[in-house]
Amino acid sequence: AQTVTQSQPEMSVQEAETVTLSCTYDTSESDYYLFWYKQPPSRQMILVIRQEAYKQQNATENRFSVNFQKAAKSFSLKISDSQLGDAAMYFCAYRSVIQGAQKLVFGQGTRLTINP
Amino acid sequence: SAVISQKPSRDICQRGTSLTIQCQVDSQVTMMFWYRQQPGQSLTLIATANQGSEATYESGFVIDKFPISRPNLTFSTLTVSNMSPEDSSIYLCSVSGQWGSSGNTIYFGEGSWLTVV
């Protein structure tokens, strides 16, 4: 079974600075998807960014980018120019492409605080 | 992405009672899932809601405790039965894929925050 590990329970960063959140995963599959979700105090899960394992190019979405290292099974999230609205819990998640096993497997989460 | 509406958004329930959570999507979707998030924890999949057939439950979750329905491609319900304080959690509906395709991204509703007293 796949597992996802986020080793940083909490992180903090100064507003306008850059922060990187770590995520590692374990799988024997060669094709899969990886995601970062954000959960603000409103508790809604918001998709931040998605990476397809077959793509070598790292995904980017405005101020958010990932460093996907497939061999190392590492998938970190970089947030540039941090804003107060980025404060939230961030969850890394894995999704198989195998029929019947397409659930999301989540890491434990990282609570990100933005200091003004 | 699909717009997902969950009701109720929040409720306080008496021990021993049951509550049904509704999930409505604004378009037909291939897959619907129900997750639980206990206080301070990550998300855990309860079951995959299958249209027109019994849901597929994850280990540790049973149909008698969490009956699920999915009568069509846009609607599902999750019932939390015979509630105890340990069932106090956020329950999230999620969907994937426009009908006819698997879709690679899962989107979430706003969640239903249940407190059992």
CSV table of C-alpha atoms in Angstrom, one decimal:
chain,number,residue,atom,x,y,z
A,1,ALA,CA,0.0,0.0,0.0
A,2,GLN,CA,1.1,3.5,-0.7
A,3,THR,CA,2.1,5.8,2.1
A,4,VAL,CA,2.7,9.6,2.2
A,5,THR,CA,4.9,11.3,4.8
A,6,GLN,CA,5.1,14.9,5.7
A,7,SER,CA,7.9,15.3,8.2
A,8,GLN,CA,7.2,19.0,9.1
A,9,PRO,CA,4.2,19.3,11.4
A,10,GLU,CA,4.5,23.1,11.4
A,11,MET,CA,6.4,25.7,9.4
A,12,SER,CA,6.5,29.4,9.5
A,13,VAL,CA,7.7,32.1,7.1
A,14,GLN,CA,7.8,35.8,6.9
A,15,GLU,CA,5.4,37.5,4.6
A,16,ALA,CA,6.9,37.9,1.1
A,17,GLU,CA,9.6,35.2,1.7
A,18,THR,CA,9.8,31.8,0.2
A,19,VAL,CA,9.0,28.5,2.0
A,20,THR,CA,9.3,24.9,1.0
A,21,LEU,CA,7.2,22.1,2.4
A,22,SER,CA,8.5,18.5,2.2
A,23,CYS,CA,6.7,15.4,1.2
A,24,THR,CA,7.9,11.9,0.5
A,25,TYR,CA,5.9,8.9,-0.6
A,26,ASP,CA,6.3,5.2,-1.0
A,27,THR,CA,5.0,3.2,-4.0
A,28,SER,CA,5.8,0.4,-6.3
A,29,GLU,CA,3.8,1.9,-9.2
A,30,SER,CA,5.5,3.7,-12.1
A,31,ASP,CA,2.6,5.9,-13.0
A,32,TYR,CA,0.5,8.0,-10.6
A,33,TYR,CA,-0.5,11.5,-9.6
A,34,LEU,CA,0.7,13.7,-6.8
A,35,PHE,CA,-1.2,16.7,-5.3
A,36,TRP,CA,-0.9,19.4,-2.8
A,37,TYR,CA,-4.1,20.6,-1.1
A,38,LYS,CA,-4.6,23.6,1.1
A,39,GLN,CA,-7.1,23.5,4.0
A,40,PRO,CA,-7.7,27.0,5.5
A,41,PRO,CA,-9.7,27.4,8.7
A,42,SER,CA,-12.9,27.2,6.7
A,43,ARG,CA,-11.8,23.5,6.4
A,44,GLN,CA,-12.5,23.3,2.6
A,45,MET,CA,-9.9,21.3,0.8
A,46,ILE,CA,-8.5,23.4,-2.1
A,47,LEU,CA,-6.3,22.0,-4.8
A,48,VAL,CA,-3.0,23.9,-5.0
A,49,ILE,CA,-1.1,22.0,-7.6
A,50,ARG,CA,-1.0,18.6,-9.4
A,51,GLN,CA,1.9,16.6,-10.9
A,52,GLU,CA,1.7,13.6,-13.2
A,53,ALA,CA,4.5,11.1,-12.5
A,54,TYR,CA,5.2,10.6,-16.2
A,55,LYS,CA,6.1,14.2,-16.7
A,56,GLN,CA,9.6,15.2,-15.9
A,57,GLN,CA,8.8,18.9,-15.9
A,58,ASN,CA,7.9,20.3,-12.5
A,59,ALA,CA,4.4,21.7,-12.2
A,60,THR,CA,3.9,25.4,-11.5
A,61,GLU,CA,0.9,27.5,-10.6
A,62,ASN,CA,1.7,31.2,-10.2
A,63,ARG,CA,3.6,31.5,-6.9
A,64,PHE,CA,3.4,27.7,-6.2
A,65,SER,CA,5.8,25.2,-7.7
A,66,VAL,CA,6.9,21.7,-7.0
A,67,ASN,CA,10.2,19.9,-7.0
A,68,PHE,CA,9.3,16.4,-8.1
A,69,GLN,CA,12.1,13.8,-7.7
A,70,LYS,CA,10.7,10.5,-8.9
A,71,ALA,CA,13.7,8.3,-8.1
A,72,ALA,CA,13.9,9.7,-4.6
A,73,LYS,CA,10.1,9.7,-4.3
A,74,SER,CA,10.1,13.2,-3.1
A,75,PHE,CA,7.5,15.9,-3.9
A,76,SER,CA,8.1,19.3,-2.2
A,77,LEU,CA,6.0,22.4,-2.5
A,78,LYS,CA,7.6,25.8,-2.8
A,79,ILE,CA,5.6,28.9,-2.1
A,80,SER,CA,7.2,32.1,-3.3
A,81,ASP,CA,6.3,35.7,-2.1
A,82,SER,CA,4.3,34.2,0.8
A,83,GLN,CA,1.0,36.0,1.5
A,84,LEU,CA,-1.1,36.1,4.7
A,85,GLY,CA,-3.8,34.2,2.8
A,86,ASP,CA,-1.4,31.3,2.4
A,87,ALA,CA,-1.7,30.4,6.0
A,88,ALA,CA,-3.4,27.0,6.2
A,89,MET,CA,-2.8,23.3,6.6
A,90,TYR,CA,-1.1,21.8,3.6
A,91,PHE,CA,-1.6,18.2,2.7
A,92,CYS,CA,0.4,16.2,0.2
A,93,ALA,CA,-1.5,13.4,-1.5
A,94,TYR,CA,-0.9,10.4,-3.8
A,95,ARG,CA,-3.4,8.9,-6.3
A,96,SER,CA,-2.9,5.7,-8.2
A,97,VAL,CA,-4.0,5.3,-11.8
A,98,ILE,CA,-5.1,1.7,-11.2
A,99,GLN,CA,-8.8,1.1,-11.6
A,100,GLY,CA,-10.4,0.5,-8.3
A,101,ALA,CA,-7.5,2.0,-6.4
A,102,GLN,CA,-7.9,5.6,-7.3
A,103,LYS,CA,-8.5,7.0,-3.9
A,104,LEU,CA,-6.3,9.8,-2.5
A,105,VAL,CA,-3.7,8.8,0.2
A,106,PHE,CA,-2.8,11.8,2.3
A,107,GLY,CA,0.1,12.8,4.4
A,108,GLN,CA,-0.2,14.0,7.9
A,109,GLY,CA,-0.2,17.7,7.0
A,110,THR,CA,1.9,20.7,7.6
A,111,ARG,CA,0.5,23.8,9.3
A,112,LEU,CA,1.9,26.9,7.7
A,113,THR,CA,2.0,30.2,9.5
A,114,ILE,CA,2.7,33.5,7.8
A,115,ASN,CA,4.3,36.1,10.0
A,116,PRO,CA,3.5,39.7,8.9
B,1,SER,CA,-14.0,21.8,-11.9
B,2,ALA,CA,-17.3,20.6,-10.5
B,3,VAL,CA,-19.2,22.6,-7.9
B,4,ILE,CA,-19.9,20.4,-4.9
B,5,SER,CA,-22.5,21.2,-2.3
B,6,GLN,CA,-22.7,19.5,1.1
B,7,LYS,CA,-25.5,19.7,3.6
B,8,PRO,CA,-25.5,20.2,6.6
B,9,SER,CA,-22.3,22.2,6.9
B,10,ARG,CA,-22.3,21.8,10.6
B,11,ASP,CA,-24.5,20.0,13.2
B,12,ILE,CA,-24.5,19.0,16.8
B,13,CYS,CA,-25.9,15.6,17.3
B,14,GLN,CA,-27.0,13.6,20.3
B,15,ARG,CA,-25.3,10.3,21.2
B,16,GLY,CA,-27.1,7.3,19.7
B,17,THR,CA,-28.8,9.2,16.9
B,18,SER,CA,-28.0,9.0,13.2
B,19,LEU,CA,-27.4,11.8,10.7
B,20,THR,CA,-27.4,11.8,6.9
B,21,ILE,CA,-25.1,14.1,5.0
B,22,GLN,CA,-26.0,15.0,1.4
B,23,CYS,CA,-23.6,15.7,-1.4
B,24,GLN,CA,-24.8,17.3,-4.7
B,25,VAL,CA,-22.6,17.9,-7.7
B,26,ASP,CA,-23.5,20.3,-10.5
B,27,SER,CA,-22.4,17.9,-13.2
B,28,GLN,CA,-22.3,14.2,-13.8
B,29,VAL,CA,-19.1,12.7,-12.3
B,30,THR,CA,-17.5,9.3,-12.6
B,31,MET,CA,-16.4,8.8,-9.0
B,32,MET,CA,-17.6,10.0,-5.7
B,33,PHE,CA,-15.8,9.4,-2.4
B,34,TRP,CA,-16.5,10.1,1.3
B,35,TYR,CA,-13.6,11.0,3.6
B,36,ARG,CA,-13.4,11.5,7.4
B,37,GLN,CA,-11.1,14.0,9.1
B,38,GLN,CA,-11.0,13.6,12.8
B,39,PRO,CA,-9.9,16.6,14.9
B,40,GLY,CA,-6.3,17.6,14.2
B,41,GLN,CA,-5.8,14.6,11.9
B,42,SER,CA,-5.4,14.0,8.2
B,43,LEU,CA,-8.1,12.7,5.8
B,44,THR,CA,-9.1,9.0,5.7
B,45,LEU,CA,-11.2,7.5,3.0
B,46,ILE,CA,-14.4,5.9,4.3
B,47,ALA,CA,-15.7,4.5,1.0
B,48,THR,CA,-16.2,4.9,-2.7
B,49,ALA,CA,-19.8,5.6,-3.6
B,50,ASN,CA,-20.8,3.5,-6.6
B,51,GLN,CA,-23.7,4.5,-8.8
B,52,GLY,CA,-26.5,2.0,-8.6
B,53,SER,CA,-24.6,-0.5,-6.4
B,54,GLU,CA,-23.2,-0.9,-3.0
B,55,ALA,CA,-20.4,1.3,-1.9
B,56,THR,CA,-16.8,0.0,-1.6
B,57,TYR,CA,-15.6,0.4,2.0
B,58,GLU,CA,-12.1,0.8,3.3
B,59,SER,CA,-10.7,-1.3,6.0
B,60,GLY,CA,-12.1,-0.3,9.3
B,61,PHE,CA,-15.3,1.1,8.0
B,62,VAL,CA,-18.5,-0.9,7.7
B,63,ILE,CA,-21.8,-0.4,5.9
B,64,ASP,CA,-23.9,-0.7,9.1
B,65,LYS,CA,-22.1,2.2,10.6
B,66,PHE,CA,-21.7,4.3,7.5
B,67,PRO,CA,-24.4,3.5,4.9
B,68,ILE,CA,-23.9,5.2,1.6
B,69,SER,CA,-26.2,5.8,-1.3
B,70,ARG,CA,-25.5,7.0,-4.8
B,71,PRO,CA,-28.8,6.9,-6.8
B,72,ASN,CA,-27.4,8.8,-9.8
B,73,LEU,CA,-24.3,10.5,-11.2
B,74,THR,CA,-24.7,13.8,-9.3
B,75,PHE,CA,-25.8,12.9,-5.8
B,76,SER,CA,-24.7,10.8,-2.8
B,77,THR,CA,-25.5,10.5,0.8
B,78,LEU,CA,-23.5,9.3,3.8
B,79,THR,CA,-25.3,8.4,7.0
B,80,VAL,CA,-23.4,8.2,10.3
B,81,SER,CA,-25.4,5.7,12.4
B,82,ASN,CA,-25.7,5.3,16.2
B,83,MET,CA,-23.3,8.2,16.8
B,84,SER,CA,-20.8,8.4,19.6
B,85,PRO,CA,-18.4,11.2,20.6
B,86,GLU,CA,-15.7,9.4,18.6
B,87,ASP,CA,-17.6,10.2,15.4
B,88,SER,CA,-17.1,13.9,15.9
B,89,SER,CA,-15.3,14.8,12.7
B,90,ILE,CA,-15.4,16.6,9.5
B,91,TYR,CA,-17.0,14.5,6.7
B,92,LEU,CA,-16.0,15.4,3.2
B,93,CYS,CA,-17.6,14.5,-0.1
B,94,SER,CA,-15.2,14.4,-3.1
B,95,VAL,CA,-15.6,13.8,-6.8
B,96,SER,CA,-13.5,12.9,-9.8
B,97,GLY,CA,-13.9,13.0,-13.5
B,98,GLN,CA,-16.6,14.2,-15.8
B,99,TRP,CA,-18.8,11.2,-16.7
B,100,GLY,CA,-17.1,9.1,-19.3
B,101,SER,CA,-13.6,9.8,-18.2
B,102,SER,CA,-11.6,8.8,-15.2
B,103,GLY,CA,-10.3,12.3,-14.4
B,104,ASN,CA,-7.0,12.7,-12.6
B,105,THR,CA,-7.9,15.2,-9.9
B,106,ILE,CA,-10.2,14.9,-7.0
B,107,TYR,CA,-12.2,17.9,-5.8
B,108,PHE,CA,-13.8,18.4,-2.5
B,109,GLY,CA,-17.0,19.8,-1.0
B,110,GLU,CA,-17.0,22.2,1.9
B,111,GLY,CA,-17.3,19.5,4.4
B,112,SER,CA,-19.8,18.7,7.2
B,113,TRP,CA,-18.6,19.3,10.7
B,114,LEU,CA,-20.4,17.0,13.1
B,115,THR,CA,-20.1,17.2,16.9
B,116,VAL,CA,-21.6,14.4,18.9
B,117,VAL,CA,-22.5,15.2,22.5
